[in-house]
Short mmCIF file of C-alpha atoms in Angstrom, two decimals:
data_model
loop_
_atom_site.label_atom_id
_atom_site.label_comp_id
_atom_site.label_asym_id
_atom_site.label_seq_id
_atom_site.Cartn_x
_atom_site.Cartn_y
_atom_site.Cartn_z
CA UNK E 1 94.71 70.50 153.70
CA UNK E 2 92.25 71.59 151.34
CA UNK E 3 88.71 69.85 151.50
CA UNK E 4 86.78 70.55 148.50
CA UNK E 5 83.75 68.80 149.62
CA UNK E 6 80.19 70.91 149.96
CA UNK E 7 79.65 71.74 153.69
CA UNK E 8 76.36 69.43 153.86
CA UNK E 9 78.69 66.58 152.24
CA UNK E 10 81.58 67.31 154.95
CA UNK E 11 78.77 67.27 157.44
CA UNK E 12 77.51 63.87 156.45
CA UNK E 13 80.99 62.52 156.34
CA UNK E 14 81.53 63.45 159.69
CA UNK E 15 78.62 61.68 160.79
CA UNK E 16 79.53 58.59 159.39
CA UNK E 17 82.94 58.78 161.03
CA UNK E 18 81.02 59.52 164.66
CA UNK E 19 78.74 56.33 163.54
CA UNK E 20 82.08 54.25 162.26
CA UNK E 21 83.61 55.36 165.64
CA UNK E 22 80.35 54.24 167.58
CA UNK E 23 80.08 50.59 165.88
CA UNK E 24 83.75 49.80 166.47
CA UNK E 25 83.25 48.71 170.26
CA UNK E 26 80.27 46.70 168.79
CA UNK E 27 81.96 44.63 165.75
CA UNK E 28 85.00 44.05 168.14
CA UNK E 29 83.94 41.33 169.98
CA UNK E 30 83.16 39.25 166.75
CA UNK E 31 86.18 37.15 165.03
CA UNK E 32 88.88 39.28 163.36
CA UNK E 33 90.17 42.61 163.37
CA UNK E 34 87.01 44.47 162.02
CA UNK E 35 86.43 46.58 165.05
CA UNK E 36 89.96 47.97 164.51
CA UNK E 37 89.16 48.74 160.64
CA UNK E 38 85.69 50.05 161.74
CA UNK E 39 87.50 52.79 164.31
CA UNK E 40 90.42 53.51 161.57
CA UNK E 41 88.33 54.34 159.02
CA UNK E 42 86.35 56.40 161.75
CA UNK E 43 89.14 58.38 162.91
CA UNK E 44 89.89 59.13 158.94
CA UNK E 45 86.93 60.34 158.35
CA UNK E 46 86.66 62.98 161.26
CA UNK E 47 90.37 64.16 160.89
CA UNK E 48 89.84 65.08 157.34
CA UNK E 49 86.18 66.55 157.67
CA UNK E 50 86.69 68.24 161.10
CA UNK E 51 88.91 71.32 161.39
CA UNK E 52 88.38 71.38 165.16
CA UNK E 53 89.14 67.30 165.58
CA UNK E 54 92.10 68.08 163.63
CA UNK E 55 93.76 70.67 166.12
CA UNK E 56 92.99 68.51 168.84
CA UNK E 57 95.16 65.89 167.06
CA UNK E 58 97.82 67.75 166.27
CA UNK E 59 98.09 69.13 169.93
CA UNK E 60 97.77 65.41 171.18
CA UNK E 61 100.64 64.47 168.70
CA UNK E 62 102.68 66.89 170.33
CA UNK E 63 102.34 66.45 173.64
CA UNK E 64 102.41 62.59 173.45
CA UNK E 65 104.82 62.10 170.26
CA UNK E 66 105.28 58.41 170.71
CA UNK E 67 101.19 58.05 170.49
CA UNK E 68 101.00 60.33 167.75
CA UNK E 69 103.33 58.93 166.03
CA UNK E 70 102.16 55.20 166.35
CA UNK E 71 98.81 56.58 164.95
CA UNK E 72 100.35 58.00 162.09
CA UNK E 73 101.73 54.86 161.30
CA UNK E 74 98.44 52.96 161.52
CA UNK E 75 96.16 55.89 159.59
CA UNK E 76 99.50 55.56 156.93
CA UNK E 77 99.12 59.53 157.14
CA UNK E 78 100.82 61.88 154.34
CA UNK E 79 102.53 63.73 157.00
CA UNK E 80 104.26 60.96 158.48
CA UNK E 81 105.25 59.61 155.37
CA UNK E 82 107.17 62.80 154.21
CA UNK E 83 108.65 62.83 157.83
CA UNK E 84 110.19 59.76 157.53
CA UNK E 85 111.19 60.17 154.00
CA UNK E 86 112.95 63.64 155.81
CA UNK E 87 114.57 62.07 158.15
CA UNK E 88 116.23 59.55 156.11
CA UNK E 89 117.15 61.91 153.57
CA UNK E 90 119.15 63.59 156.93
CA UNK E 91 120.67 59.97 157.90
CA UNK E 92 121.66 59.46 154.62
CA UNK E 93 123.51 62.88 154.57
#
């Protein structure tokens, strides 16, 4: 994934995914889902800004697939779209 961003902009995203992450907890105990949004767009934020958060992911998402793969669906992630656009390509064959 190429991230064309200046460092000090990639740095500054990645603070405001920490500080997305950090009010989540807080917004969740008020009516609707915005604590859910708040950590989503959190978790976005750091995956694509952090090359480090990144690996960690990816070695999550393999040693707990189903986990991974349930957060794939809710961060609607490129990779798990051409997975599943893969696989029934296979079924299909």
């Amino acid at each position: 994934m190429r991230n064309r961003h200046h460092p000090l902009v990639r740095i500054l995203l990645l603070i405001c995914g920490i500080l997305l992450l950090i009010a989540a907890p807080v917004a969740s105990p008020l009516p609707g889902p915005g604590g859910t949004f708040l950590a989503a767009a959190g978790v976005i934020l750091i995956l694509r800004n952090s090359v480090w958060a990144r690996h960690r992911f990816v070695r999550m998402k393999a040693r707990w697939p189903r986990i991974g793969d349930l957060i794939d669906r809710i961060l609607i992630r490129a990779s798990a779209k051409r997975r599943r656009q893969r696989a029934k390509k296979l079924a299909a064959n």
